[in-house]
Short mmCIF file of C-alpha atoms in Angstrom, two decimals:
data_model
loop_
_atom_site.label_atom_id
_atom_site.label_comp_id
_atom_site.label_asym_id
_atom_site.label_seq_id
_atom_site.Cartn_x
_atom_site.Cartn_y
_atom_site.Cartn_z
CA UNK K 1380 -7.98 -18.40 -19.55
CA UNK K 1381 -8.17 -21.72 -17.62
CA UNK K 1382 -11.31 -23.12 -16.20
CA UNK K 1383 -11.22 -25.02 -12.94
CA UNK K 1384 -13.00 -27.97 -11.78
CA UNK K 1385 -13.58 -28.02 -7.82
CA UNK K 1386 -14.33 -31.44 -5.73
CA UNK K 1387 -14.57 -29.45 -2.24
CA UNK K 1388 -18.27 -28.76 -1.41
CA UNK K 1389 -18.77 -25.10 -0.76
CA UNK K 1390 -15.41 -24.17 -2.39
CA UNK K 1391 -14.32 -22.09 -5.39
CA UNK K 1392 -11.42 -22.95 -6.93
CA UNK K 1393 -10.40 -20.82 -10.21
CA UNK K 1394 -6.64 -20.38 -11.97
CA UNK K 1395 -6.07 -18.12 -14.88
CA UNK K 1396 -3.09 -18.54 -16.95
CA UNK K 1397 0.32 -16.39 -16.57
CA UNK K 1398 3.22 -16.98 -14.73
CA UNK K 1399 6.38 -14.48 -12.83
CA UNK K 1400 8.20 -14.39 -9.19
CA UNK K 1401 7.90 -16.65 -6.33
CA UNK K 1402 5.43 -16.15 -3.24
CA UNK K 1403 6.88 -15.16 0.46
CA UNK K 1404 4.73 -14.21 3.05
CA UNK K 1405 8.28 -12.31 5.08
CA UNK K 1406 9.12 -8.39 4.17
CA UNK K 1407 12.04 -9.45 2.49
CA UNK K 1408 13.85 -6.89 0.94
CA UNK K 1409 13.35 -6.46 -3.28
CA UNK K 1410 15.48 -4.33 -5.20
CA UNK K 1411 13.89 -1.79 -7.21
CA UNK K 1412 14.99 2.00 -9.27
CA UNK K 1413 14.48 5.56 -7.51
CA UNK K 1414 12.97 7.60 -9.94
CA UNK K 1415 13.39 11.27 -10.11
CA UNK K 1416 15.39 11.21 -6.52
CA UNK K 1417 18.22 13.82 -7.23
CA UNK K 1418 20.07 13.76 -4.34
CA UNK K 1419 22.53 16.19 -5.00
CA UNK K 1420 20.95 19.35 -4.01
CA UNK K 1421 18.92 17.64 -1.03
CA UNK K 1422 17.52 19.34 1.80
CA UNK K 1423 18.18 17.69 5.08
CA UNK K 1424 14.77 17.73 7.71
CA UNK K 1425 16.05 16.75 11.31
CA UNK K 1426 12.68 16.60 13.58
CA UNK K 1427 12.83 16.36 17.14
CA UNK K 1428 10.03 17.82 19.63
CA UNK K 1429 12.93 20.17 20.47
CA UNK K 1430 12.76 21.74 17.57
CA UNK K 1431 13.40 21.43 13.53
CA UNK K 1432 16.38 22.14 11.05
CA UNK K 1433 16.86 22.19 7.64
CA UNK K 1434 20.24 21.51 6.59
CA UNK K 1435 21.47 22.27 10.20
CA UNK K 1436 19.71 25.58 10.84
CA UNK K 1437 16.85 25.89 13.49
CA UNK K 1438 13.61 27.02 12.20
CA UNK K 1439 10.84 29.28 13.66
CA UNK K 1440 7.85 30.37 13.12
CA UNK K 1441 9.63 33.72 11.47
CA UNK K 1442 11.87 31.32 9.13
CA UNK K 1443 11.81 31.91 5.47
CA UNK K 1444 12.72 29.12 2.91
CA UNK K 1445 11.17 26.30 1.87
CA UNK K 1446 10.59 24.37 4.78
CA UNK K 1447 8.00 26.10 7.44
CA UNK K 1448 6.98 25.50 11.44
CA UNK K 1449 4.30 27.20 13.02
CA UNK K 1450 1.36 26.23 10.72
CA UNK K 1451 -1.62 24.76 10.93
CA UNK K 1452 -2.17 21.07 10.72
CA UNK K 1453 -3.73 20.22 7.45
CA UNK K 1454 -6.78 17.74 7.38
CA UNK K 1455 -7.35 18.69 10.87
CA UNK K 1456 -9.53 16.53 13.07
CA UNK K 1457 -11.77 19.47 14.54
CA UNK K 1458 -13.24 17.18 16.38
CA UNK K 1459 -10.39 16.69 18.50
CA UNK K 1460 -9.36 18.77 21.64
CA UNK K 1461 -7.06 21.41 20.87
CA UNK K 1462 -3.93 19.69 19.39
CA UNK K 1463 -0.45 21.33 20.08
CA UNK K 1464 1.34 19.48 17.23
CA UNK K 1465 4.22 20.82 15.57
CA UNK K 1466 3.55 21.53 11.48
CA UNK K 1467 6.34 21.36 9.10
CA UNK K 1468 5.28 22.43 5.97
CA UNK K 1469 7.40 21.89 2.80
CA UNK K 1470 6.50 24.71 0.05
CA UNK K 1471 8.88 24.48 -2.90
CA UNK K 1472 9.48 21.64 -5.26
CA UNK K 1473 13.02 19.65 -4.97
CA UNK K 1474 14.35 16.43 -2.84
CA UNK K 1475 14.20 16.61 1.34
CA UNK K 1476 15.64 14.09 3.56
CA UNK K 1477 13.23 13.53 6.74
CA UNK K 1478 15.10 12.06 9.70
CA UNK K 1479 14.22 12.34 13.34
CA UNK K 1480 10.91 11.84 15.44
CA UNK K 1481 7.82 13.77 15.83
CA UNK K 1482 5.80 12.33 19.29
CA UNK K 1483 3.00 14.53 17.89
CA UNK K 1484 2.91 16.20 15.01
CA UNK K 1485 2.96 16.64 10.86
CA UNK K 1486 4.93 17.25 7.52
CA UNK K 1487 2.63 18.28 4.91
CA UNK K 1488 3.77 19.44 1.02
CA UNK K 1489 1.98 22.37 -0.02
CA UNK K 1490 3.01 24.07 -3.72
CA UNK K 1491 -0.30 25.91 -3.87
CA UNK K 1492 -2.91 25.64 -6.04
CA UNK K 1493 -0.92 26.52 -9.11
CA UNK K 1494 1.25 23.43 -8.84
CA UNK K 1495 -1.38 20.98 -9.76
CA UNK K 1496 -1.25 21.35 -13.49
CA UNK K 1497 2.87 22.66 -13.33
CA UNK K 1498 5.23 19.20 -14.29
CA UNK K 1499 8.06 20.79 -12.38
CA UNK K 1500 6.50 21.05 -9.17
CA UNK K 1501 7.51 18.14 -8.23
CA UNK K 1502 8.49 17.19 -4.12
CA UNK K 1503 10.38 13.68 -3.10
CA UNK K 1504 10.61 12.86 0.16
CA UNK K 1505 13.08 10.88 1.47
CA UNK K 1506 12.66 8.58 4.36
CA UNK K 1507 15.61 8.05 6.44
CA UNK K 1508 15.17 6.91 9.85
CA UNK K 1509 11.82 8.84 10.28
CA UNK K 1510 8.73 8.61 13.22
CA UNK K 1511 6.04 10.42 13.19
CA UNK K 1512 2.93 10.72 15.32
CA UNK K 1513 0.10 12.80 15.09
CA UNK K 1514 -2.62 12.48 17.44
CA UNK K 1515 -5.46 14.88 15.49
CA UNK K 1516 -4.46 14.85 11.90
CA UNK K 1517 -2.51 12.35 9.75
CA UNK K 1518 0.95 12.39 9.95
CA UNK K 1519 1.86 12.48 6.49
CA UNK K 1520 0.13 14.78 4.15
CA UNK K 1521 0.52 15.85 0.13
CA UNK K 1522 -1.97 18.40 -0.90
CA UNK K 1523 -0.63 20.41 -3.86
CA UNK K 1524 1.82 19.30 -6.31
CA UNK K 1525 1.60 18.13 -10.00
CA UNK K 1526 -1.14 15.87 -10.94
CA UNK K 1527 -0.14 13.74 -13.41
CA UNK K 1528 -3.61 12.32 -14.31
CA UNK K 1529 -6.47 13.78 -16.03
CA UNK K 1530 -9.00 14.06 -13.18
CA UNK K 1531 -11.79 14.99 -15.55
CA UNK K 1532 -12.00 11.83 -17.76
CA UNK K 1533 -12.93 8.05 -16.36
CA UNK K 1534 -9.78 5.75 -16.92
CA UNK K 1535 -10.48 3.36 -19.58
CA UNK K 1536 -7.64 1.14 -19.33
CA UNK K 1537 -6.41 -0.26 -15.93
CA UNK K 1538 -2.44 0.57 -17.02
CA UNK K 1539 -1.40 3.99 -16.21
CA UNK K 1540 1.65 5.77 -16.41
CA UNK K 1541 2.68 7.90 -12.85
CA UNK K 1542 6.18 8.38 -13.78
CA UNK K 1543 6.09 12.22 -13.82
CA UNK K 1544 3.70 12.13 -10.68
CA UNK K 1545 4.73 15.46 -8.36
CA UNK K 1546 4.25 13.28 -5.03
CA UNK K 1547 7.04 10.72 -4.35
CA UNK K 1548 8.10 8.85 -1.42
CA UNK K 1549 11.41 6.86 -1.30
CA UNK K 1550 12.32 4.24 1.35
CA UNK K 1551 16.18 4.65 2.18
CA UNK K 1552 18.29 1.35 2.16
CA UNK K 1553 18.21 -0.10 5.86
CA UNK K 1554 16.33 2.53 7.04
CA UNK K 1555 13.44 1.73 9.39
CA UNK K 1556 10.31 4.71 8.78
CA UNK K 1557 6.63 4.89 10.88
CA UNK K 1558 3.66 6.94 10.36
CA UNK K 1559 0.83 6.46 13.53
CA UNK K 1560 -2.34 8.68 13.81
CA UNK K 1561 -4.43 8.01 17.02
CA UNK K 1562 -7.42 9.94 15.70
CA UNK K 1563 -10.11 8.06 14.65
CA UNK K 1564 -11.51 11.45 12.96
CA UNK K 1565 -8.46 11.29 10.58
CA UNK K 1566 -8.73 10.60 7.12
CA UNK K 1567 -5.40 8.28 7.58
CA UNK K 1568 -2.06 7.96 8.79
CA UNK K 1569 -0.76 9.33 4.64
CA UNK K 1570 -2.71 11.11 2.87
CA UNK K 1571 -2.53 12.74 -0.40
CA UNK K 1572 -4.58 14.93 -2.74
CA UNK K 1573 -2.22 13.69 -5.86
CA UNK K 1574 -1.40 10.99 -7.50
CA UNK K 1575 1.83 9.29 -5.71
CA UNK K 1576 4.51 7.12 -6.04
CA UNK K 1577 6.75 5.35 -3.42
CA UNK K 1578 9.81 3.39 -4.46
CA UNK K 1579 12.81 1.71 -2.43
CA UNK K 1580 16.51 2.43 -3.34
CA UNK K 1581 19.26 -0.18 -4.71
CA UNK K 1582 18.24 -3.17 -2.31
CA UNK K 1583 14.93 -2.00 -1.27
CA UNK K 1584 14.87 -2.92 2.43
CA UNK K 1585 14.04 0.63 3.28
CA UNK K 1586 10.80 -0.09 5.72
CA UNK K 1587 8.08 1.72 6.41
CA UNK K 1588 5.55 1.07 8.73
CA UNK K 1589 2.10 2.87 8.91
CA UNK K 1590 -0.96 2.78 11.41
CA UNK K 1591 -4.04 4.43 11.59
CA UNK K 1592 -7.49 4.40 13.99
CA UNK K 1593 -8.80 4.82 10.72
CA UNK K 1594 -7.92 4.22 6.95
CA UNK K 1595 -4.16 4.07 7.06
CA UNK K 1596 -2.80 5.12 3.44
CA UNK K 1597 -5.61 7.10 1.64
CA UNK K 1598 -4.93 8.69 -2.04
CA UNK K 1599 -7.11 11.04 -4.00
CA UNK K 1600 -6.23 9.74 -7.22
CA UNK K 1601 -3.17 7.02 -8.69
CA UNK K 1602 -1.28 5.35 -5.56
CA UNK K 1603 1.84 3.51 -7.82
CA UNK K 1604 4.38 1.11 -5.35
CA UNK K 1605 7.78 0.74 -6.84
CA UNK K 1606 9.67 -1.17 -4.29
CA UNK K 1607 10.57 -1.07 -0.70
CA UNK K 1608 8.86 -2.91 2.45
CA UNK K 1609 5.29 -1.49 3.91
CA UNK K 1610 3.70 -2.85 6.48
CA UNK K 1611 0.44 -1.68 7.05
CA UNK K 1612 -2.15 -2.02 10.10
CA UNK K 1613 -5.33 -0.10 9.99
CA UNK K 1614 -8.87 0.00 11.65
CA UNK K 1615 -10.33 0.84 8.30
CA UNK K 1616 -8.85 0.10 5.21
CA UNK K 1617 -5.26 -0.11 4.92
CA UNK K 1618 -4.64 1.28 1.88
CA UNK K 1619 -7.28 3.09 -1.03
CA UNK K 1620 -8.14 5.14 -3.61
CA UNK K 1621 -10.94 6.79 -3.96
CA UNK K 1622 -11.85 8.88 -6.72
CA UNK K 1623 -14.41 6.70 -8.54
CA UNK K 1624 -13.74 5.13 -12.21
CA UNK K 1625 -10.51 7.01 -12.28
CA UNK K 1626 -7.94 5.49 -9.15
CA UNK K 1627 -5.61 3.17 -9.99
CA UNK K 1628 -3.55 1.19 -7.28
CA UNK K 1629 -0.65 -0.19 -9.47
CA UNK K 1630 1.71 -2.73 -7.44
CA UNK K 1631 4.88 -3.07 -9.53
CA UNK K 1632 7.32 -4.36 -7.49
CA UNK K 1633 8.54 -4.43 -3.40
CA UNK K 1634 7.09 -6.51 -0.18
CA UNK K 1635 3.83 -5.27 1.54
CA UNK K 1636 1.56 -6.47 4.37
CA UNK K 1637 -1.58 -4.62 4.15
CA UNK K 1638 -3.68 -5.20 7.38
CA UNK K 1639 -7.18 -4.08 7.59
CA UNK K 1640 -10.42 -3.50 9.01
CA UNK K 1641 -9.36 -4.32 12.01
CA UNK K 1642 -12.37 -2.52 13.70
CA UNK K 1643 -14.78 -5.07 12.05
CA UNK K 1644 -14.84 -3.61 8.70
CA UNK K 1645 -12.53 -2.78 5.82
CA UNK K 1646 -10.49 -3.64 3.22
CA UNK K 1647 -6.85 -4.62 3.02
CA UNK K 1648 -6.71 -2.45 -0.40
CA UNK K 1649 -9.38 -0.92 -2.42
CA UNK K 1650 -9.59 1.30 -5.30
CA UNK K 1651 -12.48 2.98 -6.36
CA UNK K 1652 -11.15 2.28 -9.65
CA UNK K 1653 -8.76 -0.76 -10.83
CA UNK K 1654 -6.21 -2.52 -8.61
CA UNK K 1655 -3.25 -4.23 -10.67
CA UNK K 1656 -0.68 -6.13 -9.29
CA UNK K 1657 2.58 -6.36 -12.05
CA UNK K 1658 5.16 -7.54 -9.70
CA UNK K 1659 6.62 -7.98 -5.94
CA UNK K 1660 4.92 -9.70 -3.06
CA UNK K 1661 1.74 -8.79 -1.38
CA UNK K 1662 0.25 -9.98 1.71
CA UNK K 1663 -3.69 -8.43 2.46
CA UNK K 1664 -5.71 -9.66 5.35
CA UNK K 1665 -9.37 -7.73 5.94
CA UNK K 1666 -12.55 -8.21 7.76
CA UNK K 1667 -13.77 -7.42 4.12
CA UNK K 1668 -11.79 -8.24 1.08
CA UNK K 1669 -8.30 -8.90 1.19
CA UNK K 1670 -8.40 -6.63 -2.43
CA UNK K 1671 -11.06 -5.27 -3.88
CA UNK K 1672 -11.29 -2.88 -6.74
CA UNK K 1673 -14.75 -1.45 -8.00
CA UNK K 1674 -13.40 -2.17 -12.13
CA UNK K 1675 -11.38 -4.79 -11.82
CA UNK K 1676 -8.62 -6.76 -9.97
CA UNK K 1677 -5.83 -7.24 -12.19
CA UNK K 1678 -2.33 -9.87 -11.56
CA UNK K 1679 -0.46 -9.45 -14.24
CA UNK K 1680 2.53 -10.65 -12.05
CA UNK K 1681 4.17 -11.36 -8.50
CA UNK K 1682 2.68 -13.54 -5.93
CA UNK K 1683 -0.31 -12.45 -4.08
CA UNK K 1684 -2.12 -13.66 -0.69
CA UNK K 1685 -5.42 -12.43 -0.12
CA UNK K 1686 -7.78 -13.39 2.95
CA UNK K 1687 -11.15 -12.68 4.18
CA UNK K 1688 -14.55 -12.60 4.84
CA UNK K 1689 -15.12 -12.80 0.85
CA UNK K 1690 -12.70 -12.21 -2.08
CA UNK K 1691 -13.83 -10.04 -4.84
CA UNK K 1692 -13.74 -11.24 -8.59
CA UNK K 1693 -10.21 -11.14 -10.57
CA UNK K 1694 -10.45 -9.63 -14.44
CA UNK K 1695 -10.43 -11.99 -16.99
CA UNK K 1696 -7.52 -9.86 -18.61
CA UNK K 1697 -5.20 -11.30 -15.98
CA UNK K 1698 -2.16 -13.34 -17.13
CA UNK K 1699 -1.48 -15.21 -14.02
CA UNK K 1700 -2.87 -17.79 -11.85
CA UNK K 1701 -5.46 -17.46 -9.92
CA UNK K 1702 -6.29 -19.02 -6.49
CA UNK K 1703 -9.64 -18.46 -4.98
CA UNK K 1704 -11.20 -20.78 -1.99
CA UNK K 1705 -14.26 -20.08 0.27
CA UNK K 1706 -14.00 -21.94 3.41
CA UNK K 1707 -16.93 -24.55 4.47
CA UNK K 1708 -16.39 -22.36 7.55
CA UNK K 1709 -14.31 -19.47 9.19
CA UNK K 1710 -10.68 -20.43 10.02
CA UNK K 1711 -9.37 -19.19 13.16
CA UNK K 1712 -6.41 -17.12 14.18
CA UNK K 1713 -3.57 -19.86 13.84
CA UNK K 1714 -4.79 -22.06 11.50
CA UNK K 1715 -1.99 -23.70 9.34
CA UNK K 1716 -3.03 -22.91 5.81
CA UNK K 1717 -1.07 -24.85 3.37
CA UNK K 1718 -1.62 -25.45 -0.82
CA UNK K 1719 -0.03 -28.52 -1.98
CA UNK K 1720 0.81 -29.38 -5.99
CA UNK K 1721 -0.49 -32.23 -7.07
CA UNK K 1722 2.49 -34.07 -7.08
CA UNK K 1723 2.54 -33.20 -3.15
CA UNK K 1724 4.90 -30.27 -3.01
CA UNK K 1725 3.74 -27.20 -0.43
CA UNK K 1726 3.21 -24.04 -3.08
CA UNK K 1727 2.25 -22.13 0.10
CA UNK K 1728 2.27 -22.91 3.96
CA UNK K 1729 0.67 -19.97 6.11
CA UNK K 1730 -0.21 -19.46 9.55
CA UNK K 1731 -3.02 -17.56 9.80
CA UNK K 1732 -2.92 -13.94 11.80
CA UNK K 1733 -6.43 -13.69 11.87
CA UNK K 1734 -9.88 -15.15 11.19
CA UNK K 1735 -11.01 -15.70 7.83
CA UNK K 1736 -13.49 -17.56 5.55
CA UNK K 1737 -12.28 -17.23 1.77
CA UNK K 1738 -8.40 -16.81 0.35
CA UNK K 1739 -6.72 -15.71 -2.65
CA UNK K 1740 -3.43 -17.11 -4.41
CA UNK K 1741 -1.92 -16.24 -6.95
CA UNK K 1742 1.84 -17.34 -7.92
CA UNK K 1743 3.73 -18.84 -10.82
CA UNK K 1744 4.10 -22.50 -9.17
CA UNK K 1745 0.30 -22.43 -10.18
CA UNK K 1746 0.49 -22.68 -13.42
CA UNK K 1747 3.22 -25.62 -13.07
CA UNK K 1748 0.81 -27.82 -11.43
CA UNK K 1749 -2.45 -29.73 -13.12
CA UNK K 1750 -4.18 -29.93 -9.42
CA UNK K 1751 -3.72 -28.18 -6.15
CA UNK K 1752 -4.99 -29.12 -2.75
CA UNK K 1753 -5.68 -26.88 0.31
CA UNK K 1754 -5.61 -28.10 3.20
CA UNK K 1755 -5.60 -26.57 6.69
CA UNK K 1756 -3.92 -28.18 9.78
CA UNK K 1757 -3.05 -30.66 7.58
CA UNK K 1758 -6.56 -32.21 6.57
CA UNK K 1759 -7.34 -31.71 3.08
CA UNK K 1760 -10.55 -30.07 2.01
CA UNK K 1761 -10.83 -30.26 -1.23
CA UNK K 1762 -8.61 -30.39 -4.58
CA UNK K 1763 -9.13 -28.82 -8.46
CA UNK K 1764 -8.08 -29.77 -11.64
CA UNK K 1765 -7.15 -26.62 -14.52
CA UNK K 1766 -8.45 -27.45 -17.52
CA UNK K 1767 -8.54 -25.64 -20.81
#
């Protein structure tokens, strides 16, 4: 680990050694693997507030199979006036195709309570084209499927392995996906009971976009992102986990904007647990921390931007550079941001979309140079030297 040496008064300024891919603050699309998509038995979900199919046939309330209307909304907001939102309920394992739009309503995946300790029961969802709203309940909803953690024992190692996870989400190439739910009495926008995954496909632009009037993206357990583009903006936290000592968020590769506490409070992504970021490109803004992970924030890889009111510690067992500056004062909305090698070249210009007081960097280009300068609409406030 490198030690840094800060001339800015009221700034900290701290690398740790490690190096991978460059920093971009655009969705750009990354290409990542699908696993355990097999999309050759496929069930094709059409929504429309007209009605739903499943591979072309119309369901009702009287359907059998195992996709289901004319349930009730899970993680109801019975606070709300009475909602008349339409339910589709998946209730077998296997690969379903969502298309279509929902103005008000939810898909939830229910096995039972059997499926949490059965490997096989295992549901992918495939985004295609999808919008959902739901104006009492989140949109989005796994309750029962496989878990693939061990829920009784605290995690000892921030590395875990959600590969056979029974909740996955896939972004479809070129496909453009939303989740919204307008109830602040929600517990999100996507919710899940499980431990889930969500990957792109071959050239992971798939996109999906997810806002909440409360946390947008809230997991149980593991949350693991493969790939794809999300772009998250949330009045509480945009995305965490929550059981404590056990959640993992693992970033491993794929673009994401994670936008929260936009009430006043909030994080852009907190685990209850540890937070490690192994690849792809990540862009947090929060009224709290842009990351924040109760036993540690891990970058092992990929290029990270972080901003807030503070930002949170990073783990000693990190391999890459590490960034951190606390402003001699808030910086506005608009504020060109820029970190410049010491040889004068821009590592990172950004525009800022919101207030904040402290930042966090962290990209390979660090590691390349022997002093960095930030500097924000384009007076310098302070430079560091790394040394050993």
């Amino acid at each position: 680990m490198k030690a840094v040496i800060g001339s800015a008064v009221l700034a900290a300024f701290r690398f740790l050694l490690g190096g991978c891919s460059a920093q971009t603050t655009e969705l750009t699309p990354s290409p990542t693997t699908t696993p355990g998509a097999d999309e050759s038995t496929t069930v094709s979900v059409e929504l429309s507030d007209d009605g739903i199919t499943a591979d072309g046939q119309a369901l009702s309330a009287q359907s059998e199979g195992p996709v289901q209307v004319g349930q009730p909304l899970y993680n109801y907001n019975a606070a709300s006036e009475g909602s008349s939102a339409t339910a589709v309920i998946i209730t077998q394992p296997g690969t379903y195709r969502l298309s279509g739009t929902l103005s008000d309503g939810q898909v939830a995946v229910d096995l039972g309570a059997e499926a949490l300790d059965d490997p096989t029961a295992v549901v992918t969802l495939i985004l295609d084209g999808v919008d959902i709203t739901c104006s009492s309940a989140p949109a989005l909803v796994f309750s029962q499927v496989y878990e693939c953690a061990d829920t009784q024992a605290k995690i000892t190692a921030a590395q875990v392995d959600t590969s056979t996870a029974g909740a996955r989400l896939v972004l479809t190439d070129g496909s453009e996906n939303a989740l919204t739910s307008t109830s602040a009495g929600a517990e999100g926008a996507l919710t899940t009971a499980v431990s889930l995954n969500l990957s792109g496909q071959e050239t992971g632009d798939g996109l999906l976009s997810v806002t909440s009037s409360s946390t947008d993206i809230s997991g149980a357990v593991h949350l693991t992102l493969n790939g794809g583009r999300l772009m998250v903006q949330a009045q509480g936290a945009a995305l965490q986990v929550q059981e404590e000592a056990l959640s993992v968020i693992t970033i491993n590769d794929g673009k994401y904007f994670l936008n929260g506490g936009l009430s006043g409070t909030g994080d852009g992504a907190a685990s209850q647990g540890y937070l490690v970021v192994n690849g792809g490109e990540v862009v947090a803004l929060a009224a709290g921390q842009g990351l924040s992970a109760t036993s540690g924030l891990q970058i092992q890889g990929g290029s990270v931007l972080a901003l807030g009111s503070t930002v949170g510690p990073v783990d000693p067992g990190s391999r890459q550079a590490v960034l951190e500056w606390t402003f001699p004062q808030q910086q506005n909305l608009g504020a060109a941001l820029a970190i410049e090698s010491g040889s004068g070249e821009t590592l990172l210009p950004y525009t800022t979309q919101r207030p904040c007081s402290a930042l966090l960097y962290s990209a390979p280009e660090l590691t390349d140079s022997a002093s960095c300068t930030v500097t924000v609409n384009g007076n310098a406030l302070g430079s560091a030297n790394a040394a050993e």
